[in-house]
Amino acid sequence: MSNRTTRACEPCRVRKVKCNGSTPCSQCAHLNLSCIYSTAPSKRKPGVRGRLVAQLRQGTTDSRSSTTPPQVQDSPSSLGTYTAEFFLNLVTAYEEVVFPVNPIIPSSEIVAAIENMERSFEDSALVYAFGAVTINLSEISQGLNDDITTRMTDLMHHSFRAHRRAELGSEIDSRLPVTVKRIMTCIFLEICLMALKRFDRSLAILREAIAMIQMLQVDQNVCERRIDDQELARRQRLYWEAFIHERFLTIMPGYPSILPPLRTGVPLPDSSIPQHVRAGFDRLIHLFLIMDDTFLSHWRALQDADLEVPEITADWIESKQAQLDEDEIGAAEAEKELMSGGYGGLSELQHADLFVTRLWLRTLVWQLALSQGLLQSVPPKNSHEGFSMHFPAQRLSAELRNLVGRLDRVESIGIHGSGILQKLFDITSTVADVLALPIGHEQDAESRIEDFLFLVKFLLSFERIPPNQKEYLKEKVNAVQREHASGFHSLAAYTFD
């Protein structure tokens, strides 16, 4: 039987020693103290948790709780004031300029999401992002003026908010909601942030998309998947889209890439998308595969001298230019195959994207060769023309001018927003650097300068070219004029309108 007592005398309680509860207790008797017990043991005031438990047991609540209304949670319908009609009016533009280069979410799914956006945060986030990216890519001719930027930013804000609410809607111990819709919401937002030159936020939201793509385990073998081939093909396209976007961000702001090439190769054939869309997307994948990890390491080393990378050799430069030559041939053969199959050729938009991207990559390879002193004024006859110091001015500017001349709609070259315009800027500024060198009075020198001036005028016609890039191009033209104006009439007569 236990000798524990339920109460202690006052001297023992104050001294915080064990009391045996007798009168007098053993402690007081030993110390000759006056052993006094309080008439009623004090009860400790119940804590907050205890009061709440007691109230719940009694079916009552604190008066403050009963008079305070419960906090109203956000609902998808409370996120914005845009109507369904506003978004439905953008669907046609989405089909024309967004889906062909981002062939993941068909317009039918967009329409279904619009119809359900007031009941689903996931659909709401997708629809707002769809609205922002469609406005971004379809209103090229107007440029990113204040009205368009404000509307895009507002739509992006609503999309971000709904996207986070969709994530918070799941329990913390449940699986993170990972769907194609949520991933494409991130990618649409990343495209818009790129247009606004917010590369840091672009990378952050793209990395979120990449994390979800990795959770989908798209890189597993086909036989391990529990989805049909059509859905697998869509997820593979999703993987490659993130791969392409991340590689571009590595070249532009210099962020490292973490997503490797999909080991299963280009996406499976998918009859649910037009053949020319699939063919153009596959060709874009082939182009960006040329930008392998070694390529990216060399490029990042140009921006950060502390990075240790293998030496760039002439053989490596030769191999990259040869890969680009092969890609050019492969693209032509792919289009012939499309035509012979009765599917028609690539769209003007696809032609512009592939052509400019290939020339841009040639420019990057040329710049890497320049950084290692591998270029020559007159390279050996058996070497690639890309080793020529004048290669950008000799070939690239002329090819770009020919492309622009073939376009039915000049706006097509700007459909890809900041990405393609940035590539054009890089090519044109490189050509300007070459023309600033002594070029002599060769027979084709005048045509090179005319090509360059044409490209400058063409680029400056786009309102989306940032002011600092416009000023940079004007400075380049002025530098070329100071160097060669006396020898070339077209250069001396050139003025900025």
Short mmCIF file of C-alpha atoms in Angstrom, two decimals:
data_model
loop_
_atom_site.label_atom_id
_atom_site.label_comp_id
_atom_site.label_asym_id
_atom_site.label_seq_id
_atom_site.Cartn_x
_atom_site.Cartn_y
_atom_site.Cartn_z
CA MET A 1 0.00 0.00 0.00
CA SER A 2 1.35 3.43 -0.91
CA ASN A 3 2.32 5.89 1.86
CA ARG A 4 1.95 8.91 -0.48
CA THR A 5 -0.15 11.77 0.92
CA THR A 6 -2.51 13.94 -1.02
CA ARG A 7 -1.41 17.14 0.77
CA ALA A 8 1.63 18.65 2.47
CA CYS A 9 1.96 20.86 5.52
CA GLU A 10 2.84 24.50 5.02
CA PRO A 11 6.52 24.23 6.17
CA CYS A 12 7.12 21.27 3.81
CA ARG A 13 5.30 22.97 0.94
CA VAL A 14 7.38 26.15 1.31
CA ARG A 15 10.62 24.17 1.61
CA LYS A 16 9.51 21.87 -1.24
CA VAL A 17 10.35 18.69 0.61
CA LYS A 18 8.43 15.45 0.95
CA CYS A 19 5.78 15.46 3.65
CA ASN A 20 4.35 12.23 5.12
CA GLY A 21 1.03 13.92 6.02
CA SER A 22 1.04 13.02 9.71
CA THR A 23 0.55 15.50 12.55
CA PRO A 24 3.20 16.57 13.18
CA CYS A 25 4.91 15.27 10.06
CA SER A 26 8.30 13.65 10.33
CA GLN A 27 10.05 16.66 8.75
CA CYS A 28 8.56 19.18 11.23
CA ALA A 29 9.13 16.86 14.20
CA HIS A 30 12.77 16.43 13.27
CA LEU A 31 13.33 20.20 12.90
CA ASN A 32 11.02 21.17 15.75
CA LEU A 33 8.80 23.25 13.45
CA SER A 34 5.17 24.17 13.89
CA CYS A 35 3.39 21.70 11.59
CA ILE A 36 0.33 23.46 10.17
CA TYR A 37 -1.98 22.28 7.40
CA SER A 38 -4.14 24.68 5.38
CA THR A 39 -7.86 24.21 5.87
CA ALA A 40 -8.51 23.48 2.15
CA PRO A 41 -5.91 22.55 -0.43
CA SER A 42 -5.69 25.09 -3.20
CA LYS A 43 -6.81 24.03 -6.64
CA ARG A 44 -4.67 25.02 -9.60
CA LYS A 45 -6.53 27.12 -12.09
CA PRO A 46 -7.10 25.05 -15.18
CA GLY A 47 -5.10 26.07 -18.21
CA VAL A 48 -6.53 27.13 -21.54
CA ARG A 49 -6.54 23.60 -22.88
CA GLY A 50 -8.24 22.32 -19.72
CA ARG A 51 -10.95 24.99 -19.90
CA LEU A 52 -11.63 24.21 -23.56
CA VAL A 53 -11.87 20.49 -22.86
CA ALA A 54 -14.26 21.15 -19.98
CA GLN A 55 -16.36 23.48 -22.11
CA LEU A 56 -16.56 20.95 -24.92
CA ARG A 57 -17.61 18.23 -22.46
CA GLN A 58 -20.34 20.50 -21.13
CA GLY A 59 -21.41 21.53 -24.64
CA THR A 60 -20.55 25.18 -23.98
CA THR A 61 -17.93 27.59 -25.26
CA ASP A 62 -16.34 30.76 -24.04
CA SER A 63 -18.56 33.81 -24.56
CA ARG A 64 -15.99 35.38 -26.84
CA SER A 65 -15.94 32.31 -29.07
CA SER A 66 -19.68 32.22 -29.38
CA THR A 67 -19.92 35.81 -30.56
CA THR A 68 -17.00 35.77 -33.00
CA PRO A 69 -17.98 34.52 -36.47
CA PRO A 70 -15.75 31.86 -37.98
CA GLN A 71 -13.08 33.13 -40.36
CA VAL A 72 -14.22 32.82 -43.95
CA GLN A 73 -11.77 30.90 -46.11
CA ASP A 74 -10.87 32.10 -49.59
CA SER A 75 -12.73 30.42 -52.39
CA PRO A 76 -11.60 30.29 -56.02
CA SER A 77 -14.44 32.63 -56.98
CA SER A 78 -13.14 35.32 -54.60
CA LEU A 79 -9.72 35.57 -56.23
CA GLY A 80 -10.51 38.00 -59.03
CA THR A 81 -13.05 39.93 -61.03
CA TYR A 82 -12.34 38.50 -64.50
CA THR A 83 -15.27 36.88 -66.25
CA ALA A 84 -15.34 33.53 -68.00
CA GLU A 85 -16.01 35.40 -71.24
CA PHE A 86 -12.73 37.30 -70.85
CA PHE A 87 -10.79 34.05 -70.76
CA LEU A 88 -12.83 32.32 -73.46
CA ASN A 89 -12.00 35.19 -75.82
CA LEU A 90 -8.30 34.31 -75.42
CA VAL A 91 -8.64 30.65 -76.40
CA THR A 92 -8.20 31.22 -80.15
CA ALA A 93 -5.01 33.21 -79.60
CA TYR A 94 -3.80 30.45 -77.27
CA GLU A 95 -4.32 27.86 -80.01
CA GLU A 96 -2.42 29.99 -82.52
CA VAL A 97 0.59 31.24 -80.58
CA VAL A 98 0.94 29.42 -77.25
CA PHE A 99 0.06 25.76 -77.77
CA PRO A 100 2.25 25.20 -80.89
CA VAL A 101 5.39 25.96 -78.86
CA ASN A 102 4.05 24.68 -75.52
CA PRO A 103 2.11 21.58 -76.64
CA ILE A 104 1.00 20.29 -73.26
CA ILE A 105 -2.46 21.62 -72.32
CA PRO A 106 -4.89 21.57 -75.28
CA SER A 107 -7.51 24.27 -75.60
CA SER A 108 -10.27 21.82 -74.64
CA GLU A 109 -8.70 21.42 -71.19
CA ILE A 110 -8.35 25.18 -70.90
CA VAL A 111 -12.06 25.63 -71.63
CA ALA A 112 -12.94 22.94 -69.07
CA ALA A 113 -10.75 24.69 -66.49
CA ILE A 114 -12.48 28.02 -67.21
CA GLU A 115 -15.84 26.38 -66.55
CA ASN A 116 -14.58 24.92 -63.26
CA MET A 117 -12.34 27.73 -62.01
CA GLU A 118 -14.86 28.98 -59.43
CA ARG A 119 -14.83 25.57 -57.76
CA SER A 120 -11.17 24.61 -58.00
CA PHE A 121 -8.06 26.50 -56.96
CA GLU A 122 -6.00 24.33 -59.31
CA ASP A 123 -8.14 25.22 -62.31
CA SER A 124 -8.28 28.85 -61.23
CA ALA A 125 -4.48 29.05 -61.05
CA LEU A 126 -4.13 27.48 -64.50
CA VAL A 127 -6.69 29.80 -66.10
CA TYR A 128 -5.13 32.98 -64.73
CA ALA A 129 -1.68 31.80 -65.86
CA PHE A 130 -3.12 30.88 -69.27
CA GLY A 131 -4.55 34.40 -69.55
CA ALA A 132 -1.24 36.02 -68.65
CA VAL A 133 0.89 33.94 -71.03
CA THR A 134 -1.57 34.32 -73.92
CA ILE A 135 -1.62 38.09 -73.56
CA ASN A 136 2.16 38.07 -73.28
CA LEU A 137 2.71 36.13 -76.50
CA SER A 138 -0.22 37.35 -78.61
CA GLU A 139 0.07 41.11 -78.15
CA ILE A 140 3.64 41.31 -79.44
CA SER A 141 3.06 44.21 -81.80
CA GLN A 142 1.92 46.44 -78.97
CA GLY A 143 4.95 45.81 -76.82
CA LEU A 144 4.90 45.53 -73.05
CA ASN A 145 3.28 48.88 -72.42
CA ASP A 146 1.89 49.87 -69.04
CA ASP A 147 -1.61 48.53 -69.74
CA ILE A 148 -0.41 45.10 -70.89
CA THR A 149 2.14 44.84 -68.09
CA THR A 150 -0.46 45.78 -65.50
CA ARG A 151 -2.94 43.24 -66.83
CA MET A 152 -0.31 40.50 -67.03
CA THR A 153 0.93 41.25 -63.53
CA ASP A 154 -2.59 41.20 -62.13
CA LEU A 155 -3.38 37.86 -63.76
CA MET A 156 -0.09 36.45 -62.52
CA HIS A 157 -0.87 37.64 -58.99
CA HIS A 158 -4.21 35.82 -59.03
CA SER A 159 -2.57 32.71 -60.46
CA PHE A 160 0.14 32.64 -57.80
CA ARG A 161 -2.44 33.07 -55.06
CA ALA A 162 -4.68 30.28 -56.36
CA HIS A 163 -1.65 28.05 -56.96
CA ARG A 164 -0.59 28.37 -53.33
CA ARG A 165 -4.13 27.85 -52.06
CA ALA A 166 -4.37 24.64 -54.09
CA GLU A 167 -1.23 23.44 -52.36
CA LEU A 168 -2.36 24.49 -48.88
CA GLY A 169 -5.68 22.76 -49.39
CA SER A 170 -4.05 19.39 -48.78
CA GLU A 171 -3.15 18.12 -45.33
CA ILE A 172 0.47 18.57 -44.32
CA ASP A 173 0.93 14.82 -43.94
CA SER A 174 -0.67 14.02 -47.30
CA ARG A 175 1.05 13.83 -50.67
CA LEU A 176 1.86 17.10 -52.39
CA PRO A 177 -0.66 17.70 -55.19
CA VAL A 178 1.33 17.07 -58.38
CA THR A 179 -0.53 17.35 -61.68
CA VAL A 180 0.22 18.42 -65.24
CA LYS A 181 -2.04 21.43 -64.69
CA ARG A 182 -0.04 22.63 -61.69
CA ILE A 183 3.24 22.13 -63.53
CA MET A 184 2.08 24.05 -66.60
CA THR A 185 0.78 26.81 -64.35
CA CYS A 186 4.36 27.22 -63.13
CA ILE A 187 5.78 27.18 -66.66
CA PHE A 188 3.26 29.73 -67.95
CA LEU A 189 4.19 32.00 -65.04
CA GLU A 190 7.88 31.47 -65.74
CA ILE A 191 7.41 32.57 -69.36
CA CYS A 192 5.68 35.75 -68.21
CA LEU A 193 8.36 36.49 -65.62
CA MET A 194 11.00 36.09 -68.32
CA ALA A 195 9.18 38.72 -70.39
CA LEU A 196 9.34 41.05 -67.39
CA LYS A 197 13.10 40.30 -67.01
CA ARG A 198 12.57 38.78 -63.57
CA PHE A 199 15.07 35.99 -64.08
CA ASP A 200 15.32 35.21 -60.35
CA ARG A 201 11.61 34.58 -60.00
CA SER A 202 11.59 32.76 -63.34
CA LEU A 203 14.15 30.30 -62.03
CA ALA A 204 12.31 29.84 -58.73
CA ILE A 205 8.96 28.97 -60.30
CA LEU A 206 10.63 26.83 -62.99
CA ARG A 207 12.47 24.86 -60.32
CA GLU A 208 9.13 24.23 -58.62
CA ALA A 209 7.84 22.83 -61.91
CA ILE A 210 10.96 20.68 -62.28
CA ALA A 211 10.54 19.30 -58.76
CA MET A 212 6.99 18.21 -59.57
CA ILE A 213 8.11 16.73 -62.90
CA GLN A 214 10.68 14.66 -61.04
CA MET A 215 7.95 13.47 -58.67
CA LEU A 216 6.02 12.23 -61.70
CA GLN A 217 9.05 10.03 -62.49
CA VAL A 218 8.73 10.69 -66.19
CA ASP A 219 12.24 9.36 -66.73
CA GLN A 220 11.22 5.80 -65.85
CA ASN A 221 10.95 3.18 -68.57
CA VAL A 222 7.69 3.04 -70.50
CA CYS A 223 6.93 -0.43 -69.21
CA GLU A 224 7.02 0.85 -65.65
CA ARG A 225 4.32 3.42 -66.22
CA ARG A 226 0.69 2.91 -65.28
CA ILE A 227 -0.61 5.48 -67.73
CA ASP A 228 -1.49 5.19 -71.39
CA ASP A 229 0.94 6.14 -74.13
CA GLN A 230 -0.84 9.40 -74.91
CA GLU A 231 -0.52 10.67 -71.35
CA LEU A 232 3.06 9.43 -71.20
CA ALA A 233 3.86 11.34 -74.40
CA ARG A 234 2.36 14.49 -72.88
CA ARG A 235 4.44 14.14 -69.72
CA GLN A 236 7.54 13.58 -71.81
CA ARG A 237 6.85 16.82 -73.70
CA LEU A 238 6.38 18.50 -70.33
CA TYR A 239 9.79 17.22 -69.21
CA TRP A 240 11.49 18.47 -72.36
CA GLU A 241 9.83 21.87 -72.14
CA ALA A 242 11.25 22.37 -68.65
CA PHE A 243 14.63 21.12 -69.92
CA ILE A 244 14.68 23.69 -72.74
CA HIS A 245 13.60 26.56 -70.51
CA GLU A 246 16.19 25.74 -67.86
CA ARG A 247 19.00 25.58 -70.44
CA PHE A 248 18.02 29.01 -71.72
CA LEU A 249 18.13 30.39 -68.17
CA THR A 250 21.62 28.94 -67.80
CA ILE A 251 22.83 30.91 -70.80
CA MET A 252 21.04 34.16 -69.95
CA PRO A 253 21.46 34.86 -66.21
CA GLY A 254 24.00 32.06 -65.71
CA TYR A 255 22.02 29.84 -63.36
CA PRO A 256 23.11 26.17 -63.18
CA SER A 257 20.97 23.47 -64.78
CA ILE A 258 19.85 20.43 -62.80
CA LEU A 259 17.54 18.59 -65.22
CA PRO A 260 19.36 16.02 -67.39
CA PRO A 261 18.15 15.01 -70.84
CA LEU A 262 15.29 12.52 -70.76
CA ARG A 263 16.97 9.16 -71.26
CA THR A 264 14.04 7.77 -73.26
CA GLY A 265 14.68 10.36 -75.97
CA VAL A 266 12.15 12.55 -77.76
CA PRO A 267 8.49 12.14 -76.77
CA LEU A 268 6.44 9.22 -78.03
CA PRO A 269 4.23 9.90 -81.08
CA ASP A 270 0.91 11.39 -80.05
CA SER A 271 -2.03 11.53 -82.43
CA SER A 272 -3.83 14.06 -80.23
CA ILE A 273 -1.59 16.93 -81.37
CA PRO A 274 -0.99 18.13 -84.95
CA GLN A 275 1.91 16.45 -86.72
CA HIS A 276 3.66 19.73 -87.51
CA VAL A 277 3.51 20.74 -83.83
CA ARG A 278 5.08 17.46 -82.77
CA ALA A 279 7.75 17.65 -85.49
CA GLY A 280 8.70 21.22 -84.62
CA PHE A 281 8.88 20.44 -80.91
CA ASP A 282 11.10 17.41 -81.56
CA ARG A 283 13.46 19.55 -83.66
CA LEU A 284 13.72 22.09 -80.85
CA ILE A 285 14.68 19.28 -78.47
CA HIS A 286 17.45 18.19 -80.84
CA LEU A 287 18.78 21.74 -80.93
CA PHE A 288 18.94 22.14 -77.18
CA LEU A 289 20.59 18.74 -76.77
CA ILE A 290 23.59 20.28 -78.50
CA MET A 291 23.81 22.51 -75.44
CA ASP A 292 25.10 19.67 -73.27
CA ASP A 293 26.60 19.88 -69.78
CA THR A 294 30.10 20.52 -71.14
CA PHE A 295 28.75 23.35 -73.28
CA LEU A 296 27.00 24.91 -70.28
CA SER A 297 30.08 24.54 -68.09
CA HIS A 298 32.23 26.35 -70.65
CA TRP A 299 29.65 29.11 -70.97
CA ARG A 300 29.32 29.62 -67.22
CA ALA A 301 33.11 29.74 -66.96
CA LEU A 302 33.07 32.81 -69.21
CA GLN A 303 30.99 34.56 -66.54
CA ASP A 304 32.77 33.09 -63.51
CA ALA A 305 36.52 32.70 -63.85
CA ASP A 306 36.69 30.67 -60.62
CA LEU A 307 34.88 27.72 -62.20
CA GLU A 308 37.19 24.89 -63.17
CA VAL A 309 36.24 23.39 -66.53
CA PRO A 310 38.07 21.36 -69.17
CA GLU A 311 39.94 23.35 -71.78
CA ILE A 312 38.01 24.26 -74.91
CA THR A 313 39.74 22.67 -77.88
CA ALA A 314 39.46 23.33 -81.59
CA ASP A 315 38.11 19.79 -82.01
CA TRP A 316 35.29 20.51 -79.56
CA ILE A 317 34.37 23.74 -81.39
CA GLU A 318 34.46 21.88 -84.69
CA SER A 319 32.17 19.15 -83.32
CA LYS A 320 29.59 21.66 -82.09
CA GLN A 321 29.45 23.53 -85.39
CA ALA A 322 29.17 20.17 -87.16
CA GLN A 323 26.24 19.21 -84.91
CA LEU A 324 24.50 22.44 -85.87
CA ASP A 325 25.13 21.69 -89.55
CA GLU A 326 23.60 18.24 -89.08
CA ASP A 327 20.62 19.72 -87.27
CA GLU A 328 19.98 22.10 -90.15
CA ILE A 329 19.94 19.16 -92.55
CA GLY A 330 17.78 17.11 -90.19
CA ALA A 331 15.21 19.90 -89.89
CA ALA A 332 14.93 20.16 -93.68
CA GLU A 333 14.47 16.39 -93.98
CA ALA A 334 11.83 16.37 -91.23
CA GLU A 335 9.84 19.01 -93.07
CA LYS A 336 10.06 17.09 -96.34
CA GLU A 337 8.70 14.05 -94.53
CA LEU A 338 5.81 16.11 -93.21
CA MET A 339 5.02 17.42 -96.66
CA SER A 340 5.19 13.99 -98.27
CA GLY A 341 2.83 12.64 -95.60
CA GLY A 342 0.25 15.27 -96.43
CA TYR A 343 0.56 17.08 -93.11
CA GLY A 344 1.88 20.35 -94.49
CA GLY A 345 5.12 21.96 -93.38
CA LEU A 346 6.14 23.67 -90.20
CA SER A 347 4.35 26.89 -89.38
CA GLU A 348 6.00 30.25 -89.88
CA LEU A 349 6.22 30.60 -86.14
CA GLN A 350 8.08 27.27 -85.84
CA HIS A 351 10.43 28.15 -88.69
CA ALA A 352 11.34 31.42 -87.01
CA ASP A 353 11.96 29.79 -83.64
CA LEU A 354 14.13 26.95 -84.97
CA PHE A 355 16.08 29.14 -87.37
CA VAL A 356 16.88 31.89 -84.87
CA THR A 357 17.72 29.39 -82.13
CA ARG A 358 20.18 27.58 -84.41
CA LEU A 359 21.91 30.83 -85.40
CA TRP A 360 21.99 31.88 -81.76
CA LEU A 361 23.73 28.63 -80.80
CA ARG A 362 26.25 29.18 -83.60
CA THR A 363 26.93 32.60 -82.11
CA LEU A 364 27.50 31.10 -78.66
CA VAL A 365 29.92 28.51 -80.04
CA TRP A 366 31.74 31.25 -81.95
CA GLN A 367 32.04 33.32 -78.76
CA LEU A 368 33.49 30.33 -76.89
CA ALA A 369 36.05 29.90 -79.67
CA LEU A 370 36.85 33.61 -79.49
CA SER A 371 37.41 33.39 -75.72
CA GLN A 372 40.10 30.75 -76.28
CA GLY A 373 41.84 32.53 -79.15
CA LEU A 374 40.83 29.84 -81.65
CA LEU A 375 39.55 32.20 -84.37
CA GLN A 376 41.52 33.37 -87.36
CA SER A 377 41.02 36.05 -89.98
CA VAL A 378 41.55 33.42 -92.68
CA PRO A 379 41.12 29.92 -91.22
CA PRO A 380 42.58 26.87 -93.01
CA LYS A 381 40.51 25.57 -95.92
CA ASN A 382 39.81 22.23 -94.25
CA SER A 383 38.39 23.80 -91.05
CA HIS A 384 34.82 24.87 -90.37
CA GLU A 385 33.86 28.39 -91.39
CA GLY A 386 32.89 28.97 -87.76
CA PHE A 387 36.59 29.45 -87.01
CA SER A 388 36.58 32.65 -89.06
CA MET A 389 36.80 35.90 -87.13
CA HIS A 390 34.21 37.33 -89.52
CA PHE A 391 31.82 34.35 -89.42
CA PRO A 392 28.89 36.19 -87.74
CA ALA A 393 29.03 39.03 -90.24
CA GLN A 394 29.75 36.79 -93.23
CA ARG A 395 26.99 34.25 -92.73
CA LEU A 396 24.70 34.79 -89.75
CA SER A 397 23.51 38.31 -90.51
CA ALA A 398 22.77 37.42 -94.14
CA GLU A 399 20.79 34.32 -93.12
CA LEU A 400 18.77 36.31 -90.61
CA ARG A 401 17.95 38.95 -93.18
CA ASN A 402 16.83 36.24 -95.61
CA LEU A 403 14.58 34.75 -92.93
CA VAL A 404 12.90 38.08 -92.22
CA GLY A 405 12.39 38.63 -95.93
CA ARG A 406 10.58 35.29 -96.24
CA LEU A 407 8.12 35.91 -93.41
CA ASP A 408 4.55 36.72 -94.34
CA ARG A 409 3.99 38.19 -90.90
CA VAL A 410 7.02 39.86 -89.37
CA GLU A 411 5.31 39.58 -85.97
CA SER A 412 5.89 35.82 -86.10
CA ILE A 413 9.49 36.29 -85.09
CA GLY A 414 8.41 37.96 -81.87
CA ILE A 415 5.75 35.46 -80.85
CA HIS A 416 8.16 33.78 -78.44
CA GLY A 417 8.40 36.97 -76.45
CA SER A 418 11.62 37.87 -74.70
CA GLY A 419 13.35 34.59 -75.58
CA ILE A 420 13.60 34.96 -79.33
CA LEU A 421 14.18 38.71 -79.17
CA GLN A 422 17.04 38.14 -76.74
CA LYS A 423 18.57 35.66 -79.17
CA LEU A 424 18.25 38.19 -82.01
CA PHE A 425 19.87 40.84 -79.84
CA ASP A 426 22.79 38.54 -79.01
CA ILE A 427 23.36 37.72 -82.68
CA THR A 428 23.11 41.33 -83.85
CA SER A 429 25.40 42.69 -81.15
CA THR A 430 27.96 40.00 -81.99
CA VAL A 431 27.81 40.99 -85.66
CA ALA A 432 28.40 44.60 -84.59
CA ASP A 433 31.49 43.57 -82.63
CA VAL A 434 32.86 41.85 -85.72
CA LEU A 435 32.14 44.79 -88.00
CA ALA A 436 33.94 47.11 -85.59
CA LEU A 437 37.13 45.26 -86.55
CA PRO A 438 39.09 46.22 -89.67
CA ILE A 439 37.24 44.54 -92.54
CA GLY A 440 39.04 45.97 -95.54
CA HIS A 441 37.13 46.61 -98.72
CA GLU A 442 36.29 43.11 -99.83
CA GLN A 443 33.64 42.68 -102.45
CA ASP A 444 30.99 41.57 -99.94
CA ALA A 445 31.85 44.05 -97.17
CA GLU A 446 29.16 46.50 -98.25
CA SER A 447 26.50 43.79 -98.19
CA ARG A 448 27.60 42.70 -94.71
CA ILE A 449 27.12 46.21 -93.40
CA GLU A 450 23.75 46.50 -95.11
CA ASP A 451 22.66 43.21 -93.53
CA PHE A 452 23.74 44.46 -90.13
CA LEU A 453 21.92 47.79 -90.47
CA PHE A 454 18.82 45.94 -91.61
CA LEU A 455 18.90 43.75 -88.50
CA VAL A 456 19.37 46.72 -86.20
CA LYS A 457 16.41 48.51 -87.74
CA PHE A 458 14.37 45.32 -87.55
CA LEU A 459 15.14 44.78 -83.86
CA LEU A 460 14.45 48.39 -82.96
CA SER A 461 11.00 48.05 -84.52
CA PHE A 462 9.94 45.81 -81.64
CA GLU A 463 8.64 47.77 -78.70
CA ARG A 464 9.57 44.92 -76.39
CA ILE A 465 13.28 45.50 -76.87
CA PRO A 466 14.34 46.97 -73.49
CA PRO A 467 15.53 50.61 -73.57
CA ASN A 468 19.04 49.65 -72.44
CA GLN A 469 19.37 47.19 -75.33
CA LYS A 470 18.13 49.81 -77.79
CA GLU A 471 20.76 52.25 -76.57
CA TYR A 472 23.40 49.54 -76.72
CA LEU A 473 22.57 48.80 -80.37
CA LYS A 474 22.71 52.49 -81.23
CA GLU A 475 26.13 52.73 -79.62
CA LYS A 476 27.26 49.73 -81.66
CA VAL A 477 26.09 51.36 -84.88
CA ASN A 478 27.86 54.59 -83.95
CA ALA A 479 31.06 52.64 -83.29
CA VAL A 480 30.86 50.94 -86.69
CA GLN A 481 30.12 54.29 -88.33
CA ARG A 482 33.18 55.87 -86.74
CA GLU A 483 35.32 53.00 -87.99
CA HIS A 484 34.00 52.60 -91.54
CA ALA A 485 31.63 55.43 -92.51
CA SER A 486 34.08 56.97 -94.96
CA GLY A 487 34.28 53.79 -96.99
CA PHE A 488 30.65 52.68 -97.11
CA HIS A 489 27.83 54.90 -98.29
CA SER A 490 25.02 52.92 -96.60
CA LEU A 491 26.73 53.23 -93.24
CA ALA A 492 27.43 56.95 -93.57
CA ALA A 493 23.83 57.64 -94.56
CA TYR A 494 22.23 55.53 -91.81
CA THR A 495 20.22 57.41 -89.20
CA PHE A 496 17.88 56.34 -86.41
CA ASP A 497 14.29 57.29 -87.14
#
